[in-house]
XYZ file of C-alpha atoms in Angstrom:
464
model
C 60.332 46.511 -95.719
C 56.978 46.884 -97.607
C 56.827 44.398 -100.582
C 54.062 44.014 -103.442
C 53.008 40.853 -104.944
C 50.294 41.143 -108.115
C 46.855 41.995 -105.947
C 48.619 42.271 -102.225
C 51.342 43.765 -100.318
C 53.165 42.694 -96.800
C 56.057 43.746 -94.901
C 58.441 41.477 -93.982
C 58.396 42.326 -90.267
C 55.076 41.227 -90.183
C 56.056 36.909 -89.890
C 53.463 34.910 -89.206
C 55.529 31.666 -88.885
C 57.390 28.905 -91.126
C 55.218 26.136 -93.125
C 57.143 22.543 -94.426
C 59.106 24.887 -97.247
C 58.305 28.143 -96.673
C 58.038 31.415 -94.476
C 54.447 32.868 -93.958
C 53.578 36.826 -93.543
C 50.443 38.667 -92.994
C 49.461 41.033 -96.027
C 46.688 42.779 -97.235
C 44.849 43.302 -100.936
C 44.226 46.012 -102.886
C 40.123 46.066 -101.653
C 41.917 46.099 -97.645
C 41.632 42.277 -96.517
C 43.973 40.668 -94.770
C 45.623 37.925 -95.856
C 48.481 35.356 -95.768
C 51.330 35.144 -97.786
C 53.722 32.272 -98.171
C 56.957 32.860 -99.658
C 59.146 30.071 -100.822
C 62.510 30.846 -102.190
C 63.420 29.385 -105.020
C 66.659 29.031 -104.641
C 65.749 26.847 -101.730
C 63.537 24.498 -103.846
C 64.887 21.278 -104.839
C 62.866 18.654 -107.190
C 61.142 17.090 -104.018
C 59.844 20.421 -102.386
C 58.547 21.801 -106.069
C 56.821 18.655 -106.253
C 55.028 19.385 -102.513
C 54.848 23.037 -103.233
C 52.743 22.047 -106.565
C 50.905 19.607 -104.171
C 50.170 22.347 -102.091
C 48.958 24.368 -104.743
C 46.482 21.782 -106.341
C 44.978 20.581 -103.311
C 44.092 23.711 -101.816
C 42.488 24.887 -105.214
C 40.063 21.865 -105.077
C 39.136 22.813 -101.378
C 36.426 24.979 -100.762
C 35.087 24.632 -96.878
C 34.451 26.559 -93.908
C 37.085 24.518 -91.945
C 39.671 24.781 -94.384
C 41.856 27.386 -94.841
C 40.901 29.557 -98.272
C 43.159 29.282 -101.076
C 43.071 32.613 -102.900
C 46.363 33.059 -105.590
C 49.524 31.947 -106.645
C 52.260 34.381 -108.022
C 56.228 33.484 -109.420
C 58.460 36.121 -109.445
C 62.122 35.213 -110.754
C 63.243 35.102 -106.859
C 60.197 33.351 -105.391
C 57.077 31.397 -105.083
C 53.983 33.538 -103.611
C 50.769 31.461 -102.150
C 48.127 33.334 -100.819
C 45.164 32.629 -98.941
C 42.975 33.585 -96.027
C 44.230 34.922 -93.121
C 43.001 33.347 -89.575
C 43.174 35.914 -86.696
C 43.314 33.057 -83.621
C 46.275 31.970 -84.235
C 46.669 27.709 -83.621
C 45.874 25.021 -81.605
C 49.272 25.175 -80.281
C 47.796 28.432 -78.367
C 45.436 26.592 -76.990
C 47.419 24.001 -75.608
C 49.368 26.885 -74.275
C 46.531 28.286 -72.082
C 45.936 25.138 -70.173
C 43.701 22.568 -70.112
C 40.468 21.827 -72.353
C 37.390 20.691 -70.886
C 36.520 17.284 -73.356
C 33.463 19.073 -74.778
C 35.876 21.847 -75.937
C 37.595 18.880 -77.189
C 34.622 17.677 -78.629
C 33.874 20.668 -80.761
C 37.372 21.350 -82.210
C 37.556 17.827 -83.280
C 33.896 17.871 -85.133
C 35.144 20.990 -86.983
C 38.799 19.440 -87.874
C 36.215 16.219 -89.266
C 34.504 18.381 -91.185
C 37.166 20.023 -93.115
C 38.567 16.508 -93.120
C 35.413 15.095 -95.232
C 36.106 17.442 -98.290
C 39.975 15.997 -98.289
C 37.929 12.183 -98.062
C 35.498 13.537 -100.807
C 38.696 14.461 -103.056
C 40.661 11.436 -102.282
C 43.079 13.430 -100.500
C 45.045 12.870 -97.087
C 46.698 15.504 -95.306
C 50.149 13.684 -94.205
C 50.714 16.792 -91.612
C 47.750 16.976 -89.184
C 49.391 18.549 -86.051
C 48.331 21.497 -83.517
C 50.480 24.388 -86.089
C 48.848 23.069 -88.792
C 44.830 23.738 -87.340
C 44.191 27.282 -87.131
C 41.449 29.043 -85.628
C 38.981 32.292 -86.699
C 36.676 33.893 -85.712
C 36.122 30.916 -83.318
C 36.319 28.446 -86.244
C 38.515 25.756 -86.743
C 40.670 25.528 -90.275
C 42.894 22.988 -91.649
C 46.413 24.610 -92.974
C 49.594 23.394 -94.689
C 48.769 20.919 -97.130
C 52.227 21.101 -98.755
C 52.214 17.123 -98.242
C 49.023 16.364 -99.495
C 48.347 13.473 -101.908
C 45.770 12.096 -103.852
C 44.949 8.511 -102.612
C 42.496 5.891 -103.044
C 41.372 5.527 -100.034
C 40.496 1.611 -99.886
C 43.314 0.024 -101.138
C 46.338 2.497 -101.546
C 49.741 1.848 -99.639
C 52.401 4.677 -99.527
C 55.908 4.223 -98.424
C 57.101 7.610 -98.487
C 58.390 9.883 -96.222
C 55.875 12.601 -95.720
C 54.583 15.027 -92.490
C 56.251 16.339 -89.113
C 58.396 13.663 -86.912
C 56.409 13.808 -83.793
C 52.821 13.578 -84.870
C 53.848 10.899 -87.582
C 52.301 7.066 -87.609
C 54.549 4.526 -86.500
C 54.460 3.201 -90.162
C 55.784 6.611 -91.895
C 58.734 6.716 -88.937
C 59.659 2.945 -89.177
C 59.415 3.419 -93.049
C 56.560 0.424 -94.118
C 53.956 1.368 -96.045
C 51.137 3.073 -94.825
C 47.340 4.001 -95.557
C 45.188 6.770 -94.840
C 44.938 5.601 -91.454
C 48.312 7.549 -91.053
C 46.098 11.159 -90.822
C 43.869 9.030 -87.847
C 46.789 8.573 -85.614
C 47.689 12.048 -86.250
C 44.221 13.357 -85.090
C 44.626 11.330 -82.418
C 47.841 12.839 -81.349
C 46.435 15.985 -81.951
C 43.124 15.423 -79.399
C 45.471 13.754 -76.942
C 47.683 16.939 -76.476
C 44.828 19.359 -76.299
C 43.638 17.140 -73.145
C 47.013 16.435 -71.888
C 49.094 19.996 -73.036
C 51.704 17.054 -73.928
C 52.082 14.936 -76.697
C 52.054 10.911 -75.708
C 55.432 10.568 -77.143
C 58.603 12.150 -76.441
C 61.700 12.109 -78.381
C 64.571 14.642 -78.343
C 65.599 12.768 -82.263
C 64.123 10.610 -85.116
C 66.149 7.779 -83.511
C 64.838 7.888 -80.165
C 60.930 8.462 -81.707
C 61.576 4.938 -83.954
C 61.942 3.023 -80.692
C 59.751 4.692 -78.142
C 56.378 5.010 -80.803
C 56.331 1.070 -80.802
C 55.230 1.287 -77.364
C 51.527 1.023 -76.792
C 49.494 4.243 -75.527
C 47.362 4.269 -73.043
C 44.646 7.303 -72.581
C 44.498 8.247 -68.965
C 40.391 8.011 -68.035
C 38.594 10.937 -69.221
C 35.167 12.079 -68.203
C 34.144 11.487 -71.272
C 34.520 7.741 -72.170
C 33.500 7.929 -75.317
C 36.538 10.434 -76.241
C 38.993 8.515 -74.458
C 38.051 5.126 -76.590
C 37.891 6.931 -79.682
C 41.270 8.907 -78.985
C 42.631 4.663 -78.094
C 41.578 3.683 -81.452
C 43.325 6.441 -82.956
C 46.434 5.203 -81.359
C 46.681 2.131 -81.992
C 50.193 1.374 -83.393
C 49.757 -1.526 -85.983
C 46.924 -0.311 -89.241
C 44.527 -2.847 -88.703
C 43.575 -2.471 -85.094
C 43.154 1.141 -86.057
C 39.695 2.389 -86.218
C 38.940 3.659 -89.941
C 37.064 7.096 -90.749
C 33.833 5.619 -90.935
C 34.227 4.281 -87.757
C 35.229 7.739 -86.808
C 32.517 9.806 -88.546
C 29.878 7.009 -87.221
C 31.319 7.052 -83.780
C 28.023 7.982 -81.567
C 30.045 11.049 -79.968
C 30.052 12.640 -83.213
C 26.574 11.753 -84.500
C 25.302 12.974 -80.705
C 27.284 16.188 -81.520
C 25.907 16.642 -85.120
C 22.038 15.961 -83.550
C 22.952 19.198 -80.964
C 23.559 20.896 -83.818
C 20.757 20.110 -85.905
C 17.970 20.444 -83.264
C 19.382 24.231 -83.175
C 17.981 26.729 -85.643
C 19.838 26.197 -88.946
C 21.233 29.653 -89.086
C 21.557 30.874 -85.110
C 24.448 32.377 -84.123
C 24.943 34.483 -87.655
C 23.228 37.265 -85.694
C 25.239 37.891 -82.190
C 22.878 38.479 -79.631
C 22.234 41.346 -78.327
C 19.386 43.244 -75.925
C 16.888 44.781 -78.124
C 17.766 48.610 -76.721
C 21.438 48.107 -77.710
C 22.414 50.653 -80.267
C 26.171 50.449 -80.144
C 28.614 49.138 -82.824
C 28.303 45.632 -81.944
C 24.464 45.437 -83.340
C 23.378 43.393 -86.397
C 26.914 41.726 -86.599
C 26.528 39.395 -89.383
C 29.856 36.852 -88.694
C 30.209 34.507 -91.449
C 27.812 34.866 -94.008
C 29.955 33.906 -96.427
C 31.065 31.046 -94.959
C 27.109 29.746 -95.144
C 26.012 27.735 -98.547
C 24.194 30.881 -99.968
C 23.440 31.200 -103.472
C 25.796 33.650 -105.118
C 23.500 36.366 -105.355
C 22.401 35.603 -101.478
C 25.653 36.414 -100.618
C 26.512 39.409 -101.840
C 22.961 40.750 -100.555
C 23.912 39.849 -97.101
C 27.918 41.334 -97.932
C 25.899 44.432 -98.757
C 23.851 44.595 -95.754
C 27.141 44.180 -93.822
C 28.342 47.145 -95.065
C 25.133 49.264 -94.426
C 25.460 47.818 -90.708
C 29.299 48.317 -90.246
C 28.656 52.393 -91.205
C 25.762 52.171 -89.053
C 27.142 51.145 -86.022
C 30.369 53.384 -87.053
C 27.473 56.065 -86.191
C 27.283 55.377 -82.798
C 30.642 54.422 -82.018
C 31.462 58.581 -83.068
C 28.980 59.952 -80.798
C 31.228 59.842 -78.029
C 33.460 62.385 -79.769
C 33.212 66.032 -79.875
C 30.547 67.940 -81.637
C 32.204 68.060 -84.727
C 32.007 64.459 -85.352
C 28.108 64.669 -84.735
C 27.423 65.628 -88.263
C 29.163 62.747 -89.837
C 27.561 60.541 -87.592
C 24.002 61.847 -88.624
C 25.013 61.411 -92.302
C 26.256 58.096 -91.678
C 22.930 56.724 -90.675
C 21.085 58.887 -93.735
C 23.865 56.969 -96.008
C 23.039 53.186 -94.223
C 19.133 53.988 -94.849
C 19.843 55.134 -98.181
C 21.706 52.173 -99.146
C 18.902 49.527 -97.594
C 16.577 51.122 -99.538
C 18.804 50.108 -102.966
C 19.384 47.274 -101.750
C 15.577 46.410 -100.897
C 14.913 47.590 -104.494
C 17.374 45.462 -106.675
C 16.283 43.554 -109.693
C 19.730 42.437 -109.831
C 19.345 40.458 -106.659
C 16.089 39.571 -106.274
C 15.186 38.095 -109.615
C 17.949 35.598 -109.457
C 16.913 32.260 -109.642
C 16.393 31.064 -105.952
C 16.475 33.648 -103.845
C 13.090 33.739 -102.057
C 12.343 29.867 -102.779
C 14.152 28.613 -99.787
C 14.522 29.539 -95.755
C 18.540 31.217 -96.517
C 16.889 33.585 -99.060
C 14.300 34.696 -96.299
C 16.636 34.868 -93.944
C 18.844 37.604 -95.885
C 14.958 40.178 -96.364
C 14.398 39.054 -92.894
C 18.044 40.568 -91.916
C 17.575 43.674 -94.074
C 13.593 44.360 -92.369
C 15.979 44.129 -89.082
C 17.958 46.705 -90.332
C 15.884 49.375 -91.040
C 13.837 48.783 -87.516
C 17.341 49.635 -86.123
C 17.665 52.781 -88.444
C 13.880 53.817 -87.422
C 14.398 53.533 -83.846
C 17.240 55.568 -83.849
C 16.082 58.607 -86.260
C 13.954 61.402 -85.960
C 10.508 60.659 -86.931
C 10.458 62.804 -90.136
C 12.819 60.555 -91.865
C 11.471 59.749 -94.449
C 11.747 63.093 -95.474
C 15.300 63.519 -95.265
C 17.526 63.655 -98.390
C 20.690 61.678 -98.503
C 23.693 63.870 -99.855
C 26.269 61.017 -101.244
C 28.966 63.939 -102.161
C 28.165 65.832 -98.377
C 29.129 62.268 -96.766
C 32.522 62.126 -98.683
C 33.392 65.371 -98.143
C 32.869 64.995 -94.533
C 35.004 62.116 -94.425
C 37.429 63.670 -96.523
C 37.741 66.763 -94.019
C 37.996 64.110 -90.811
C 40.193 62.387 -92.706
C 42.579 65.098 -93.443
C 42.429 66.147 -89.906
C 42.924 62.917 -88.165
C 45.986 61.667 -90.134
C 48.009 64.868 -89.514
C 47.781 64.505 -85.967
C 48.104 60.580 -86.184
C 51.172 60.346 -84.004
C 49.327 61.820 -80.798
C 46.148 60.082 -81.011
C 44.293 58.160 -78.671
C 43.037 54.495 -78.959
C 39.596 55.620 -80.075
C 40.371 58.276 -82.213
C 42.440 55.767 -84.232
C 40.307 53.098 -84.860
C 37.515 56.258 -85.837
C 40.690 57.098 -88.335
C 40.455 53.427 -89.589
C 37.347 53.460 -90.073
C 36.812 56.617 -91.912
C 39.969 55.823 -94.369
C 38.180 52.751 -94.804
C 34.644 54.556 -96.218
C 36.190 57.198 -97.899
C 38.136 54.815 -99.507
C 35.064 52.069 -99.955
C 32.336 54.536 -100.448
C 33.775 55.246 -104.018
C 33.977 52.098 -105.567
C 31.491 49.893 -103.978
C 28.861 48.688 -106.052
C 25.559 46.656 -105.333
C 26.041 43.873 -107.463
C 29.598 42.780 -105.863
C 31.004 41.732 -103.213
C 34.064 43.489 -101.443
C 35.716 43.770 -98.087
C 33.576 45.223 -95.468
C 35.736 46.700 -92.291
C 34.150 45.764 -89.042
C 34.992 48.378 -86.112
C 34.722 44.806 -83.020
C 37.416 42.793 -84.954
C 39.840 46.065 -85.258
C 40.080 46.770 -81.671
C 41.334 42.839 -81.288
C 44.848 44.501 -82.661
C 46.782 46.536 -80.364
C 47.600 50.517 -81.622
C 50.694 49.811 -83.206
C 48.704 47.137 -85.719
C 45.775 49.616 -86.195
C 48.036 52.521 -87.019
C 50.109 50.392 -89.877
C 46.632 49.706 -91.545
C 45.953 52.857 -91.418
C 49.353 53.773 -92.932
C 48.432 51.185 -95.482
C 45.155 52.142 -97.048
């Protein structure tokens, strides 16, 4: 059952999981991006869940951090509650735990990303109150703190809570046994958290609330780790009285995590944007620009590098469609006139380029250094005359159109390629007609489609 909410759409078959109130989906906008969409009944919403659902709502709308999950809109219908935000395509660290057992610098990393989302909560006064493995997701390789339907503002020095708040298992032993507790609670979380992704188990286990009051007074011990320095920092974590606790300064100046922030820095500042590649590759995973937009560009920055995205994704398109019959060679050809074409707009925009720090700093190089990559790629790959070539904007669409037309009436008998080629070209036809250079907007790359198996690919395609 297809269902629209303001901006998006999902179908209900398409359940993601269950939150502290409410049942999530995967849906899509208007522009094609996916997304996730909880649904909370209201019938189901007493006084103390539409307090944490407007807890929810608030802190997610002061969060705004790679390693936290992207709150985009909130809807109310007279049946429900709609909250919508970005959807991660790794699913949780409770996948990870499935798969076996994590090396400590594995370890390592996950927990520097979890502290960095975990700063903007400090910055805002907020804890979380559910830090467990479901509520971490991962994309794109990043990791992204989720559910913060128990979220409170704090002061973080001198603020004692007594209520009941978070999932049984990962709780501290103050919020089970009911005393009043600190922000410290979140720190024996994490460490629960860490401990499991080393162990695949959780230190504790209770089958009941009972059962977990008398077992968590117990004191933990971390088995030896190769790493030391992980297994005394995951100790300090779970440590069951507050004040033999390490604090998150201890935890943020712990030398395992200034040691990892030095790797990091002695790296170039943006490596890794670009996916490396040998410099004769010409298939559709060159130029792949991952998370621009998770980088602190200026506004302007950003949509120049969104832009060059899209030039790149219906380049690479190109050569992806070479593999096809001879009919597809002519869209292919126009598809790398169209990419050229749209460089050279882009290289020529006052709009862009006379904003206020763009070339004053090493990220606004970085985005003409990306574009001067670009149309190397394009000049390798032509025909030396070019330059003399005339782009045909209405040829290109009606090209599309045609393969369009042709594709989707056979959709039921085609092959794995020939699908995502039918994604793809719904996806320009569609995009092609309302993009615009001073925007940004979704841009379709052809690498993270084949991640979903046929069945996912064709109900996109059935969606556009």
């Amino acid at each position: 059952m297809q269902k629209i909410v303001g901006k998006y759409s999902f179908n209900m078959n398409h359940l993601i999981g269950k939150g502290a109130y409410g049942t999530v989906y995967k849906g899509i906008s208007n522009d094609g991006l996916p997304v996730a969409i909880k649904v909370i009944d209201r019938r189901m919403i007493n006084q103390t869940n539409t307090q944490q659902l407007l807890n929810e709502i608030r802190s997610m709308k002061q969060l705004n951090h790679k390693n936290i999950v992207k709150f985009l809109d909130f809807y109310e219908t007279q049946n429900n509650f709609y909250i919508i935000s970005e959807f991660c395509n790794g699913g949780d660290l409770r996948d990870i735990i499935k798969r076996g057992k994590l090396d400590s610098k594995s370890v390592v990393n996950i927990l520097k990303q979890i502290l960095n989302g975990y700063h903007q909560l400090y910055q805002n006064s907020l804890i979380h109150r559910d830090l467990k493995p479901a509520n971490i997701l991962l994309h794109q390789g990043i990791t992204k703190l989720a559910d913060f339907g128990f979220a409170k503002k704090i002061d973080f020095e001198n603020d004692l809570m007594t209520s009941i708040a978070g999932t049984p298992l990962y709780m501290a032993p103050q919020v089970i046994l009911r005393q009043p507790y600190t922000s410290k609670c979140d720190i024996w979380s994490l460490g629960m958290v860490l401990y499991e992704l080393l162990f695949q188990k959780p230190p504790i286990n209770a089958e009941n609330i009972i059962q977990l009051q008398e077992r968590i007074c117990k004191p933990i011990i971390v088995p030896q780790l190769d790493n030391s320095q992980l297994q005394q920092l995951i100790q300090g974590c779970l440590q069951i009285h507050e004040e033999n606790r390490i604090n998150w300064d201890e935890i943020y100046q712990n030398p395992l995590i200034q040691e990892q922030q030095q790797q990091e820095n002695t790296k170039r500042q943006y490596a890794g944007i670009l996916e490396e590649v040998e410099p004769d590759q010409t298939d559709y995973r060159k130029f792949l620009i991952t998370n621009y937009l998770q980088i602190e560009f200026e506004a302007n920055q950003r949509i120049y590098l969104n832009q060059l995205n899209f030039a790149r994704s219906a380049f690479n398109f190109s050569f992806f469609i070479q593999q096809f019959e001879q009919s597809f060679q002519d869209l292919a050809q126009n598809l790398r006139w169209f990419s050229f074409n749209w460089l050279q707009q882009l290289e020529n925009s006052k709009f862009l380029k006379e904003q206020q720090k763009f070339f004053n700093d090493e990220r606004g190089l970085y985005c003409i250094t990306q574009l001067k990559q670009m149309k190397q790629a394009f000049i390798d790959n032509c025909p030396e005359n070019y330059q003399s070539l005339a782009f045909d904007m209405m040829k290109l669409l009606s090209i599309l159109e045609e393969h369009q037309t042709n594709l989707s009436a056979n959709l039921g008998t085609l092959n794995r390629h020939q699908l995502l080629a039918t994604y793809m070209i719904k996806y320009l036809n569609k995009t092609l007609r309302t993009a615009r250079l001073n925007e940004c907007f979704y841009v379709a790359d052809l690498q993270d489609i084949q991640k979903f198996p046929d069945k996912e690919i064709m109900q996109r395609i059935l969606e556009f």
